[in-house]
PDB file of C-alpha atoms in Angstrom:
ATOM      1  CA  MET A   1     -28.637   1.629 -25.059  1.00 44.00           C
ATOM      2  CA  THR A   2     -26.849  -1.150 -23.205  1.00 48.00           C
ATOM      3  CA  GLY A   3     -24.149  -1.367 -25.851  1.00 48.00           C
ATOM      4  CA  GLY A   4     -23.655   2.393 -25.768  1.00 48.00           C
ATOM      5  CA  HIS A   5     -23.357   2.309 -21.994  1.00 47.00           C
ATOM      6  CA  ARG A   6     -20.704  -0.407 -22.148  1.00 51.00           C
ATOM      7  CA  GLY A   7     -18.854   1.400 -24.886  1.00 50.00           C
ATOM      8  CA  GLY A   8     -18.841   4.581 -22.833  1.00 54.00           C
ATOM      9  CA  SER A   9     -17.686   2.885 -19.626  1.00 65.00           C
ATOM     10  CA  ALA A  10     -14.590   1.316 -21.208  1.00 69.00           C
ATOM     11  CA  PRO A  11     -12.940   4.669 -22.125  1.00 74.00           C
ATOM     12  CA  ALA A  12     -13.853   6.007 -18.676  1.00 72.00           C
ATOM     13  CA  GLU A  13     -12.133   3.066 -16.988  1.00 73.00           C
ATOM     14  CA  ARG A  14      -9.156   3.522 -19.276  1.00 77.00           C
ATOM     15  CA  ASP A  15      -8.946   7.196 -18.347  1.00 73.00           C
ATOM     16  CA  VAL A  16      -9.051   6.355 -14.640  1.00 75.00           C
ATOM     17  CA  THR A  17      -6.283   3.795 -15.074  1.00 80.00           C
ATOM     18  CA  ASP A  18      -4.141   6.282 -16.999  1.00 84.00           C
ATOM     19  CA  LEU A  19      -4.702   8.900 -14.298  1.00 86.00           C
ATOM     20  CA  LYS A  20      -3.675   6.461 -11.572  1.00 86.00           C
ATOM     21  CA  ARG A  21      -0.585   5.496 -13.553  1.00 90.00           C
ATOM     22  CA  LYS A  22       0.418   9.145 -13.905  1.00 92.00           C
ATOM     23  CA  LEU A  23      -0.213   9.858 -10.234  1.00 92.00           C
ATOM     24  CA  GLY A  24       1.779   6.806  -9.166  1.00 92.00           C
ATOM     25  CA  PHE A  25       4.686   7.725 -11.416  1.00 94.00           C
ATOM     26  CA  ALA A  26       4.589  11.307 -10.117  1.00 95.00           C
ATOM     27  CA  LEU A  27       4.558  10.119  -6.488  1.00 95.00           C
ATOM     28  CA  VAL A  28       7.590   7.860  -6.874  1.00 95.00           C
ATOM     29  CA  LEU A  29       9.517  10.327  -9.045  1.00 96.00           C
ATOM     30  CA  SER A  30       8.756  13.254  -6.727  1.00 96.00           C
ATOM     31  CA  THR A  31       9.907  11.234  -3.724  1.00 96.00           C
ATOM     32  CA  LEU A  32      13.261  10.434  -5.300  1.00 96.00           C
ATOM     33  CA  ALA A  33      13.751  13.917  -6.779  1.00 96.00           C
ATOM     34  CA  LEU A  34      12.942  15.732  -3.531  1.00 96.00           C
ATOM     35  CA  GLY A  35      15.144  13.324  -1.581  1.00 95.00           C
ATOM     36  CA  VAL A  36      18.120  13.962  -3.873  1.00 96.00           C
ATOM     37  CA  ALA A  37      17.486  17.724  -3.722  1.00 96.00           C
ATOM     38  CA  GLY A  38      17.370  17.594   0.076  1.00 95.00           C
ATOM     39  CA  LEU A  39      20.625  15.609   0.189  1.00 95.00           C
ATOM     40  CA  PHE A  40      22.505  18.163  -1.917  1.00 96.00           C
ATOM     41  CA  LEU A  41      21.013  21.093  -0.016  1.00 94.00           C
ATOM     42  CA  ARG A  42      22.062  19.525   3.277  1.00 93.00           C
ATOM     43  CA  ARG A  43      25.605  19.104   1.955  1.00 93.00           C
ATOM     44  CA  TRP A  44      25.530  22.742   0.844  1.00 93.00           C
ATOM     45  CA  GLN A  45      24.348  23.756   4.302  1.00 91.00           C
ATOM     46  CA  LEU A  46      27.127  21.801   5.995  1.00 88.00           C
ATOM     47  CA  ALA A  47      29.698  23.425   3.700  1.00 88.00           C
ATOM     48  CA  THR A  48      28.531  27.049   3.960  1.00 88.00           C
ATOM     49  CA  ALA A  49      26.258  27.523   6.976  1.00 83.00           C
ATOM     50  CA  VAL A  50      28.110  25.700   9.752  1.00 80.00           C
ATOM     51  CA  GLU A  51      30.955  27.251  11.714  1.00 79.00           C
ATOM     52  CA  PRO A  52      33.885  24.807  11.734  1.00 73.00           C
ATOM     53  CA  ASN A  53      35.039  25.707  15.256  1.00 73.00           C
ATOM     54  CA  THR A  54      31.754  25.499  17.139  1.00 70.00           C
ATOM     55  CA  GLY A  55      29.640  23.362  14.804  1.00 69.00           C
ATOM     56  CA  LEU A  56      26.732  25.814  15.139  1.00 76.00           C
ATOM     57  CA  LEU A  57      24.655  27.130  12.256  1.00 79.00           C
ATOM     58  CA  THR A  58      25.282  30.595  10.900  1.00 80.00           C
ATOM     59  CA  PRO A  59      21.930  32.407  10.794  1.00 80.00           C
ATOM     60  CA  GLY A  60      20.631  33.916   7.581  1.00 80.00           C
ATOM     61  CA  GLN A  61      22.298  31.504   5.161  1.00 85.00           C
ATOM     62  CA  PRO A  62      20.374  30.661   1.965  1.00 91.00           C
ATOM     63  CA  ALA A  63      21.211  26.957   2.226  1.00 90.00           C
ATOM     64  CA  THR A  64      19.252  26.617   5.457  1.00 90.00           C
ATOM     65  CA  ALA A  65      16.215  28.422   4.055  1.00 92.00           C
ATOM     66  CA  ALA A  66      16.323  26.349   0.860  1.00 94.00           C
ATOM     67  CA  LEU A  67      16.549  23.076   2.791  1.00 94.00           C
ATOM     68  CA  ILE A  68      13.576  23.952   4.990  1.00 93.00           C
ATOM     69  CA  ALA A  69      11.609  25.040   1.919  1.00 95.00           C
ATOM     70  CA  VAL A  70      12.286  21.705   0.183  1.00 96.00           C
ATOM     71  CA  CYS A  71      11.110  19.749   3.228  1.00 95.00           C
ATOM     72  CA  VAL A  72       7.891  21.796   3.432  1.00 95.00           C
ATOM     73  CA  LEU A  73       7.400  21.406  -0.322  1.00 96.00           C
ATOM     74  CA  ALA A  74       7.934  17.653  -0.028  1.00 96.00           C
ATOM     75  CA  ALA A  75       5.270  17.373   2.671  1.00 96.00           C
ATOM     76  CA  ALA A  76       2.772  19.341   0.560  1.00 96.00           C
ATOM     77  CA  VAL A  77       3.471  17.644  -2.783  1.00 96.00           C
ATOM     78  CA  LEU A  78       3.740  14.085  -1.483  1.00 96.00           C
ATOM     79  CA  GLY A  79       0.675  14.527   0.697  1.00 95.00           C
ATOM     80  CA  ALA A  80      -1.386  15.778  -2.242  1.00 96.00           C
ATOM     81  CA  LEU A  81      -0.191  12.991  -4.557  1.00 95.00           C
ATOM     82  CA  ALA A  82      -0.749  10.283  -1.952  1.00 94.00           C
ATOM     83  CA  TRP A  83      -4.258  11.543  -1.266  1.00 95.00           C
ATOM     84  CA  ALA A  84      -5.116  11.787  -4.973  1.00 93.00           C
ATOM     85  CA  LEU A  85      -3.842   8.280  -5.750  1.00 92.00           C
ATOM     86  CA  LEU A  86      -4.816   6.336  -2.632  1.00 90.00           C
ATOM     87  CA  ARG A  87      -8.111   7.919  -1.615  1.00 88.00           C
ATOM     88  CA  GLY A  88     -11.320   5.947  -1.728  1.00 82.00           C
ATOM     89  CA  GLU A  89     -12.108   2.525  -0.374  1.00 80.00           C
ATOM     90  CA  ALA A  90      -9.027   0.323  -0.280  1.00 79.00           C
ATOM     91  CA  PRO A  91      -9.150  -3.456  -0.795  1.00 81.00           C
ATOM     92  CA  LYS A  92      -8.744  -5.530   2.343  1.00 81.00           C
ATOM     93  CA  GLY A  93      -5.789  -7.786   2.918  1.00 82.00           C
ATOM     94  CA  TYR A  94      -2.055  -7.285   2.877  1.00 85.00           C
ATOM     95  CA  LEU A  95      -1.280  -8.682  -0.560  1.00 87.00           C
ATOM     96  CA  ALA A  96      -4.066  -6.664  -2.171  1.00 86.00           C
ATOM     97  CA  ASN A  97      -2.202  -3.496  -1.146  1.00 88.00           C
ATOM     98  CA  LEU A  98       1.471  -4.414  -0.765  1.00 90.00           C
ATOM     99  CA  ALA A  99       2.147  -7.443  -2.964  1.00 90.00           C
ATOM    100  CA  ALA A 100       5.485  -7.166  -4.760  1.00 90.00           C
ATOM    101  CA  PRO A 101       4.777  -6.289  -8.408  1.00 90.00           C
ATOM    102  CA  ASN A 102       7.949  -7.942  -9.695  1.00 89.00           C
ATOM    103  CA  LEU A 103      11.112  -9.689  -8.607  1.00 91.00           C
ATOM    104  CA  ALA A 104      13.147  -6.445  -8.503  1.00 93.00           C
ATOM    105  CA  VAL A 105      11.046  -5.017  -5.666  1.00 93.00           C
ATOM    106  CA  GLY A 106      11.347  -8.324  -3.817  1.00 92.00           C
ATOM    107  CA  VAL A 107      15.133  -8.206  -4.186  1.00 94.00           C
ATOM    108  CA  LEU A 108      15.119  -4.612  -2.885  1.00 95.00           C
ATOM    109  CA  THR A 109      13.240  -5.763   0.216  1.00 94.00           C
ATOM    110  CA  LEU A 110      15.664  -8.651   0.706  1.00 95.00           C
ATOM    111  CA  LEU A 111      18.586  -6.248   0.389  1.00 96.00           C
ATOM    112  CA  ALA A 112      17.024  -3.937   2.968  1.00 96.00           C
ATOM    113  CA  GLY A 113      16.641  -6.877   5.341  1.00 95.00           C
ATOM    114  CA  ALA A 114      20.279  -7.879   4.810  1.00 96.00           C
ATOM    115  CA  LEU A 115      21.424  -4.329   5.606  1.00 96.00           C
ATOM    116  CA  LEU A 116      19.384  -4.233   8.806  1.00 96.00           C
ATOM    117  CA  PHE A 117      20.664  -7.659   9.843  1.00 97.00           C
ATOM    118  CA  GLY A 118      24.237  -6.563   9.131  1.00 96.00           C
ATOM    119  CA  ALA A 119      23.709  -3.366  11.149  1.00 95.00           C
ATOM    120  CA  GLY A 120      22.631  -5.437  14.146  1.00 95.00           C
ATOM    121  CA  VAL A 121      25.618  -7.770  13.901  1.00 95.00           C
ATOM    122  CA  LEU A 122      27.983  -4.811  13.533  1.00 94.00           C
ATOM    123  CA  GLY A 123      26.462  -3.040  16.535  1.00 93.00           C
ATOM    124  CA  ILE A 124      26.801  -6.151  18.725  1.00 94.00           C
ATOM    125  CA  ARG A 125      30.409  -6.541  17.610  1.00 93.00           C
ATOM    126  CA  ASP A 126      31.202  -2.906  18.457  1.00 90.00           C
ATOM    127  CA  TYR A 127      29.776  -3.333  21.941  1.00 89.00           C
ATOM    128  CA  LEU A 128      31.710  -6.541  22.581  1.00 91.00           C
ATOM    129  CA  LEU A 129      34.937  -4.861  21.411  1.00 89.00           C
ATOM    130  CA  HIS A 130      34.167  -1.826  23.627  1.00 84.00           C
ATOM    131  CA  LEU A 131      34.049   0.456  20.600  1.00 84.00           C
ATOM    132  CA  ASN A 132      30.690   1.673  21.829  1.00 82.00           C
ATOM    133  CA  GLU A 133      29.598   1.214  25.432  1.00 80.00           C
ATOM    134  CA  ARG A 134      26.100   2.701  25.264  1.00 86.00           C
ATOM    135  CA  VAL A 135      23.609   0.066  26.360  1.00 91.00           C
ATOM    136  CA  VAL A 136      20.790   1.602  24.327  1.00 90.00           C
ATOM    137  CA  ARG A 137      22.775   1.034  21.144  1.00 91.00           C
ATOM    138  CA  LEU A 138      23.341  -2.593  22.140  1.00 92.00           C
ATOM    139  CA  VAL A 139      19.580  -3.003  22.590  1.00 94.00           C
ATOM    140  CA  LEU A 140      19.046  -1.408  19.178  1.00 94.00           C
ATOM    141  CA  ALA A 141      21.594  -3.759  17.619  1.00 94.00           C
ATOM    142  CA  ILE A 142      19.862  -6.773  19.153  1.00 95.00           C
ATOM    143  CA  CYS A 143      16.512  -5.532  17.782  1.00 95.00           C
ATOM    144  CA  LEU A 144      17.978  -5.031  14.315  1.00 95.00           C
ATOM    145  CA  VAL A 145      18.870  -8.713  13.918  1.00 95.00           C
ATOM    146  CA  PRO A 146      15.285 -10.094  13.987  1.00 95.00           C
ATOM    147  CA  THR A 147      14.124  -6.994  12.107  1.00 95.00           C
ATOM    148  CA  GLY A 148      16.409  -7.860   9.216  1.00 95.00           C
ATOM    149  CA  VAL A 149      15.060 -11.414   9.198  1.00 95.00           C
ATOM    150  CA  CYS A 150      11.451 -10.193   9.232  1.00 94.00           C
ATOM    151  CA  VAL A 151      12.027  -7.680   6.429  1.00 94.00           C
ATOM    152  CA  GLY A 152      13.655 -10.387   4.333  1.00 93.00           C
ATOM    153  CA  LEU A 153      10.714 -12.689   5.078  1.00 92.00           C
ATOM    154  CA  ILE A 154       8.310  -9.973   3.922  1.00 91.00           C
ATOM    155  CA  GLY A 155      10.272  -9.731   0.684  1.00 90.00           C
ATOM    156  CA  LEU A 156       9.900 -13.473   0.108  1.00 89.00           C
ATOM    157  CA  LEU A 157       6.251 -13.772   1.079  1.00 85.00           C
ATOM    158  CA  GLY A 158       5.339 -10.666  -0.905  1.00 86.00           C
ATOM    159  CA  GLN A 159       5.956 -12.681  -4.070  1.00 87.00           C
ATOM    160  CA  GLN A 160       3.083 -15.029  -3.253  1.00 84.00           C
ATOM    161  CA  ARG A 161      -0.444 -14.559  -4.523  1.00 81.00           C
ATOM    162  CA  ALA A 162      -2.461 -16.484  -1.913  1.00 80.00           C
ATOM    163  CA  GLU A 163      -4.300 -13.949   0.233  1.00 74.00           C
ATOM    164  CA  ALA A 164      -5.145 -14.686   3.845  1.00 73.00           C
ATOM    165  CA  ARG A 165      -6.434 -12.664   6.745  1.00 69.00           C
ATOM    166  CA  GLY A 166      -3.748 -11.826   9.259  1.00 70.00           C
ATOM    167  CA  ARG A 167      -0.928 -12.762   6.918  1.00 71.00           C
ATOM    168  CA  PHE A 168       2.493 -11.289   7.810  1.00 76.00           C
ATOM    169  CA  HIS A 169       1.131  -9.452  10.871  1.00 79.00           C
ATOM    170  CA  GLY A 170       3.935 -10.761  13.093  1.00 83.00           C
ATOM    171  CA  ALA A 171       6.734  -9.886  10.678  1.00 87.00           C
ATOM    172  CA  LEU A 172       5.178  -6.509   9.834  1.00 88.00           C
ATOM    173  CA  ALA A 173       5.034  -5.429  13.472  1.00 88.00           C
ATOM    174  CA  VAL A 174       8.739  -6.012  14.187  1.00 93.00           C
ATOM    175  CA  PRO A 175      10.230  -3.168  12.035  1.00 94.00           C
ATOM    176  CA  GLY A 176       7.958  -0.623  13.731  1.00 92.00           C
ATOM    177  CA  TYR A 177       9.069  -1.693  17.205  1.00 93.00           C
ATOM    178  CA  CYS A 178      12.705  -1.595  16.115  1.00 94.00           C
ATOM    179  CA  ALA A 179      12.213   1.897  14.685  1.00 94.00           C
ATOM    180  CA  CYS A 180      10.895   3.012  18.090  1.00 93.00           C
ATOM    181  CA  MET A 181      14.142   1.799  19.640  1.00 93.00           C
ATOM    182  CA  TRP A 182      16.063   3.587  16.889  1.00 93.00           C
ATOM    183  CA  LEU A 183      14.242   6.810  17.745  1.00 93.00           C
ATOM    184  CA  VAL A 184      15.178   6.498  21.421  1.00 91.00           C
ATOM    185  CA  SER A 185      18.815   5.735  20.596  1.00 90.00           C
ATOM    186  CA  SER A 186      19.091   8.621  18.129  1.00 88.00           C
ATOM    187  CA  PHE A 187      17.557  11.134  20.508  1.00 86.00           C
ATOM    188  CA  GLN A 188      19.697  10.010  23.435  1.00 84.00           C
ATOM    189  CA  GLY A 189      22.837  10.462  21.359  1.00 73.00           C
ATOM    190  CA  HIS A 190      22.025  14.128  20.671  1.00 72.00           C
ATOM    191  CA  THR A 191      20.560  15.321  23.968  1.00 71.00           C
ATOM    192  CA  ALA A 192      23.505  17.655  24.581  1.00 69.00           C
ATOM    193  CA  ASN A 193      23.804  18.865  20.974  1.00 72.00           C
ATOM    194  CA  PRO A 194      22.699  22.531  20.604  1.00 72.00           C
ATOM    195  CA  ASN A 195      22.533  22.246  16.797  1.00 77.00           C
ATOM    196  CA  VAL A 196      18.980  20.983  16.345  1.00 78.00           C
ATOM    197  CA  MET A 197      19.219  20.665  12.563  1.00 81.00           C
ATOM    198  CA  GLU A 198      22.023  18.158  12.940  1.00 82.00           C
ATOM    199  CA  TYR A 199      19.576  15.519  14.164  1.00 85.00           C
ATOM    200  CA  ALA A 200      16.101  16.924  13.438  1.00 89.00           C
ATOM    201  CA  PHE A 201      15.868  15.347   9.970  1.00 92.00           C
ATOM    202  CA  LEU A 202      16.876  11.954  11.342  1.00 92.00           C
ATOM    203  CA  LEU A 203      14.404  12.052  14.234  1.00 93.00           C
ATOM    204  CA  VAL A 204      11.493  13.156  12.042  1.00 94.00           C
ATOM    205  CA  GLY A 205      12.494  10.565   9.442  1.00 94.00           C
ATOM    206  CA  VAL A 206      12.527   7.779  12.045  1.00 94.00           C
ATOM    207  CA  SER A 207       9.089   8.931  13.200  1.00 95.00           C
ATOM    208  CA  CYS A 208       7.887   8.560   9.611  1.00 95.00           C
ATOM    209  CA  VAL A 209       9.317   5.039   9.568  1.00 95.00           C
ATOM    210  CA  ILE A 210       7.331   4.146  12.691  1.00 95.00           C
ATOM    211  CA  ILE A 211       4.042   5.459  11.280  1.00 95.00           C
ATOM    212  CA  ALA A 212       4.635   3.868   7.859  1.00 94.00           C
ATOM    213  CA  CYS A 213       5.345   0.473   9.451  1.00 92.00           C
ATOM    214  CA  TYR A 214       2.226   0.810  11.601  1.00 91.00           C
ATOM    215  CA  ALA A 215       0.133   1.641   8.534  1.00 91.00           C
ATOM    216  CA  ALA A 216       1.616  -1.298   6.608  1.00 90.00           C
ATOM    217  CA  ALA A 217       0.751  -3.668   9.457  1.00 88.00           C
ATOM    218  CA  SER A 218      -2.851  -2.424   9.368  1.00 87.00           C
ATOM    219  CA  PHE A 219      -3.360  -4.142   6.006  1.00 87.00           C
ATOM    220  CA  SER A 220      -2.809  -7.582   7.495  1.00 84.00           C
ATOM    221  CA  PHE A 221      -5.593  -6.903  10.010  1.00 80.00           C
ATOM    222  CA  GLU A 222      -7.929  -5.830   7.175  1.00 78.00           C
ATOM    223  CA  LYS A 223      -8.020  -2.226   8.413  1.00 82.00           C
ATOM    224  CA  PRO A 224      -6.274  -0.525   5.478  1.00 86.00           C
ATOM    225  CA  ARG A 225      -4.749   2.925   5.817  1.00 89.00           C
ATOM    226  CA  PRO A 226      -3.223   3.435   2.355  1.00 91.00           C
ATOM    227  CA  ILE A 227      -2.895   7.241   2.441  1.00 93.00           C
ATOM    228  CA  LEU A 228      -1.128   7.104   5.801  1.00 93.00           C
ATOM    229  CA  CYS A 229       1.209   4.383   4.549  1.00 93.00           C
ATOM    230  CA  GLY A 230       1.979   6.052   1.230  1.00 94.00           C
ATOM    231  CA  PHE A 231       2.592   9.541   2.584  1.00 96.00           C
ATOM    232  CA  PHE A 232       4.811   8.588   5.510  1.00 96.00           C
ATOM    233  CA  ALA A 233       6.738   6.031   3.454  1.00 95.00           C
ATOM    234  CA  ALA A 234       7.490   8.737   0.873  1.00 96.00           C
ATOM    235  CA  MET A 235       8.389  11.353   3.500  1.00 96.00           C
ATOM    236  CA  GLY A 236      10.548   8.818   5.306  1.00 95.00           C
ATOM    237  CA  VAL A 237      12.542   8.184   2.129  1.00 96.00           C
ATOM    238  CA  VAL A 238      13.049  11.934   1.607  1.00 96.00           C
ATOM    239  CA  LEU A 239      14.155  12.611   5.192  1.00 95.00           C
ATOM    240  CA  MET A 240      16.396   9.547   5.280  1.00 94.00           C
ATOM    241  CA  MET A 241      18.188  10.844   2.186  1.00 95.00           C
ATOM    242  CA  VAL A 242      18.615  14.235   3.847  1.00 94.00           C
ATOM    243  CA  ALA A 243      20.013  12.568   6.977  1.00 93.00           C
ATOM    244  CA  ALA A 244      22.420  10.523   4.818  1.00 93.00           C
ATOM    245  CA  ALA A 245      24.168  13.784   3.913  1.00 92.00           C
ATOM    246  CA  ASP A 246      25.655  13.830   7.439  1.00 88.00           C
ATOM    247  CA  ARG A 247      27.675  10.759   6.425  1.00 86.00           C
ATOM    248  CA  PRO A 248      26.853   8.291   9.220  1.00 88.00           C
ATOM    249  CA  ARG A 249      29.133   5.324   9.701  1.00 89.00           C
ATOM    250  CA  GLY A 250      28.982   1.703  10.730  1.00 90.00           C
ATOM    251  CA  MET A 251      25.730   0.547  12.260  1.00 93.00           C
ATOM    252  CA  ASP A 252      24.106   3.954  11.762  1.00 93.00           C
ATOM    253  CA  LEU A 253      24.760   3.911   8.010  1.00 94.00           C
ATOM    254  CA  LEU A 254      23.487   0.366   7.510  1.00 95.00           C
ATOM    255  CA  THR A 255      20.385   1.061   9.608  1.00 95.00           C
ATOM    256  CA  LEU A 256      19.652   4.217   7.630  1.00 95.00           C
ATOM    257  CA  LEU A 257      20.054   2.490   4.262  1.00 95.00           C
ATOM    258  CA  GLY A 258      18.113  -0.576   5.386  1.00 96.00           C
ATOM    259  CA  PHE A 259      15.031   1.303   6.540  1.00 96.00           C
ATOM    260  CA  GLU A 260      15.201   3.628   3.537  1.00 95.00           C
ATOM    261  CA  GLY A 261      15.207   0.646   1.172  1.00 95.00           C
ATOM    262  CA  TYR A 262      12.328  -0.947   3.074  1.00 96.00           C
ATOM    263  CA  LEU A 263      10.209   2.228   2.869  1.00 96.00           C
ATOM    264  CA  LEU A 264      10.973   2.619  -0.831  1.00 96.00           C
ATOM    265  CA  ALA A 265       9.923  -0.984  -1.474  1.00 95.00           C
ATOM    266  CA  GLN A 266       6.691  -0.408   0.448  1.00 94.00           C
ATOM    267  CA  LEU A 267       5.966   2.706  -1.598  1.00 95.00           C
ATOM    268  CA  LEU A 268       6.601   0.906  -4.892  1.00 95.00           C
ATOM    269  CA  CYS A 269       4.357  -2.000  -3.873  1.00 94.00           C
ATOM    270  CA  LEU A 270       1.566   0.312  -2.741  1.00 93.00           C
ATOM    271  CA  VAL A 271       1.641   2.347  -5.953  1.00 94.00           C
ATOM    272  CA  ALA A 272       1.835  -0.740  -8.186  1.00 92.00           C
ATOM    273  CA  CYS A 273      -1.105  -2.449  -6.442  1.00 91.00           C
ATOM    274  CA  ARG A 274      -3.247   0.667  -6.732  1.00 90.00           C
ATOM    275  CA  VAL A 275      -2.415   1.225 -10.422  1.00 89.00           C
ATOM    276  CA  ALA A 276      -2.757  -2.445 -11.418  1.00 88.00           C
ATOM    277  CA  PRO A 277      -4.475  -4.591  -8.750  1.00 86.00           C
ATOM    278  CA  PRO A 278      -2.770  -7.994  -8.476  1.00 86.00           C
ATOM    279  CA  GLN A 279      -4.511 -11.250  -9.305  1.00 84.00           C
ATOM    280  CA  LEU A 280      -4.760 -13.076  -5.972  1.00 81.00           C
ATOM    281  CA  GLU A 281      -5.967 -16.495  -4.923  1.00 78.00           C
ATOM    282  CA  LYS A 282      -8.594 -16.273  -2.224  1.00 67.00           C
ATOM    283  CA  TRP A 283      -7.559 -18.493   0.650  1.00 57.00           C
ATOM    284  CA  THR A 284     -10.180 -19.985   2.963  1.00 58.00           C
ATOM    285  CA  PRO A 285      -8.829 -20.910   6.410  1.00 53.00           C
ATOM    286  CA  PRO A 286      -9.587 -24.451   7.636  1.00 54.00           C
ATOM    287  CA  PRO A 287     -12.184 -24.806  10.423  1.00 61.00           C
ATOM    288  CA  ALA A 288     -10.973 -24.685  13.974  1.00 55.00           C
ATOM    289  CA  LYS A 289     -10.116 -27.994  15.613  1.00 52.00           C
ATOM    290  CA  LYS A 290     -12.899 -27.775  18.180  1.00 50.00           C
ATOM    291  CA  GLU A 291     -15.472 -26.966  15.535  1.00 52.00           C
ATOM    292  CA  ALA A 292     -14.267 -29.857  13.366  1.00 50.00           C
ATOM    293  CA  ASP A 293     -14.430 -32.271  16.330  1.00 54.00           C
ATOM    294  CA  GLY A 294     -17.931 -31.051  17.189  1.00 55.00           C
ATOM    295  CA  LYS A 295     -19.142 -31.536  13.631  1.00 53.00           C
ATOM    296  CA  THR A 296     -17.652 -35.058  13.564  1.00 50.00           C
ATOM    297  CA  LYS A 297     -19.411 -36.040  16.775  1.00 52.00           C
ATOM    298  CA  ASP A 298     -22.708 -34.637  15.511  1.00 54.00           C
ATOM    299  CA  ALA A 299     -22.356 -36.596  12.276  1.00 54.00           C
ATOM    300  CA  GLU A 300     -21.616 -39.814  14.163  1.00 53.00           C
ATOM    301  CA  ALA A 301     -24.592 -39.241  16.456  1.00 53.00           C
ATOM    302  CA  SER A 302     -26.894 -38.643  13.496  1.00 54.00           C
ATOM    303  CA  GLU A 303     -25.692 -41.872  11.867  1.00 51.00           C
ATOM    304  CA  GLU A 304     -26.205 -43.914  15.029  1.00 51.00           C
ATOM    305  CA  ALA A 305     -29.703 -42.559  15.698  1.00 49.00           C
ATOM    306  CA  PRO A 306     -31.438 -44.312  12.750  1.00 49.00           C
ATOM    307  CA  GLU A 307     -29.715 -47.619  13.580  1.00 47.00           C
ATOM    308  CA  ARG A 308     -31.132 -47.512  17.091  1.00 46.00           C
ATOM    309  CA  GLN A 309     -34.575 -46.662  15.812  1.00 47.00           C
ATOM    310  CA  ASP A 310     -34.508 -49.615  13.365  1.00 47.00           C
ATOM    311  CA  GLN A 311     -33.772 -52.187  16.069  1.00 48.00           C
ATOM    312  CA  PRO A 312     -36.740 -54.381  17.134  1.00 49.00           C
ATOM    313  CA  ARG A 313     -38.238 -53.674  20.529  1.00 45.00           C
ATOM    314  CA  GLY A 314     -37.468 -57.113  21.774  1.00 46.00           C
ATOM    315  CA  GLU A 315     -33.766 -56.720  21.102  1.00 44.00           C
ATOM    316  CA  GLU A 316     -33.676 -53.448  22.983  1.00 42.00           C
ATOM    317  CA  ASP A 317     -35.309 -55.151  25.997  1.00 44.00           C
ATOM    318  CA  GLU A 318     -32.796 -57.959  25.873  1.00 40.00           C
TER     319      GLU A 318
END
């Protein structure tokens, strides 16, 4: 009976692994396919549903309806796939959920960090040359420089296999804060724009970046939120690709590509770790300094106590 039970459990585990592999492949492929579809539909909308003189949308155009339908479909499909793949109890620790499965994903993260760093340098240069005098964009550019460094650091440390509580929490928090500044800068630049669809995809996409970065940081505090991370990372990639159809330039283009690459790398890591859990080395933190000093003093006191007890009574009196 025991042998039959083991023989029956092996095919069941194999079936579960195959199902996870299919769901992970479907999640990544659907994200890229829906993003490309949204990009082409947005270009079609700009070519056919926008009046060239006023820049306003022409109502009743099929391109607008198709683009909205694709975004709604993306939310439904990606949400269902993320829930099906990432539901259940998630392992604790950052590397158990977001370790880089191979060198290619690590290089993608490094590239995303380089793009964000370059966007910050370019934005600072534009402000110094008076090509852009908005202070909020200067603040964003300054935030992008350490963000690029932190994203690159995440790409390097994600190759390691030594797990530790709290690992990467500082670097993981920086992209989310920078994305908040990006949201403020993007909204302020379109406050007087009556064409809502010209910036709606970007603003919603940046909001997805913020939530995805927050969910990724939760792993380092051993409070995993894999469904939240997977869904908003996938939706962020889709909406960033739609926003790229507006052909941003300079700092805006590099920022868009940098955060899109970072979200895609996060999604690939999350899917890979759920399909094939990585082999990690459990790391035990050293004792605190005060505790170590206290233990040392206790040990010394325990060693001295027998010596005092062994001394003759006459010697003690002397």
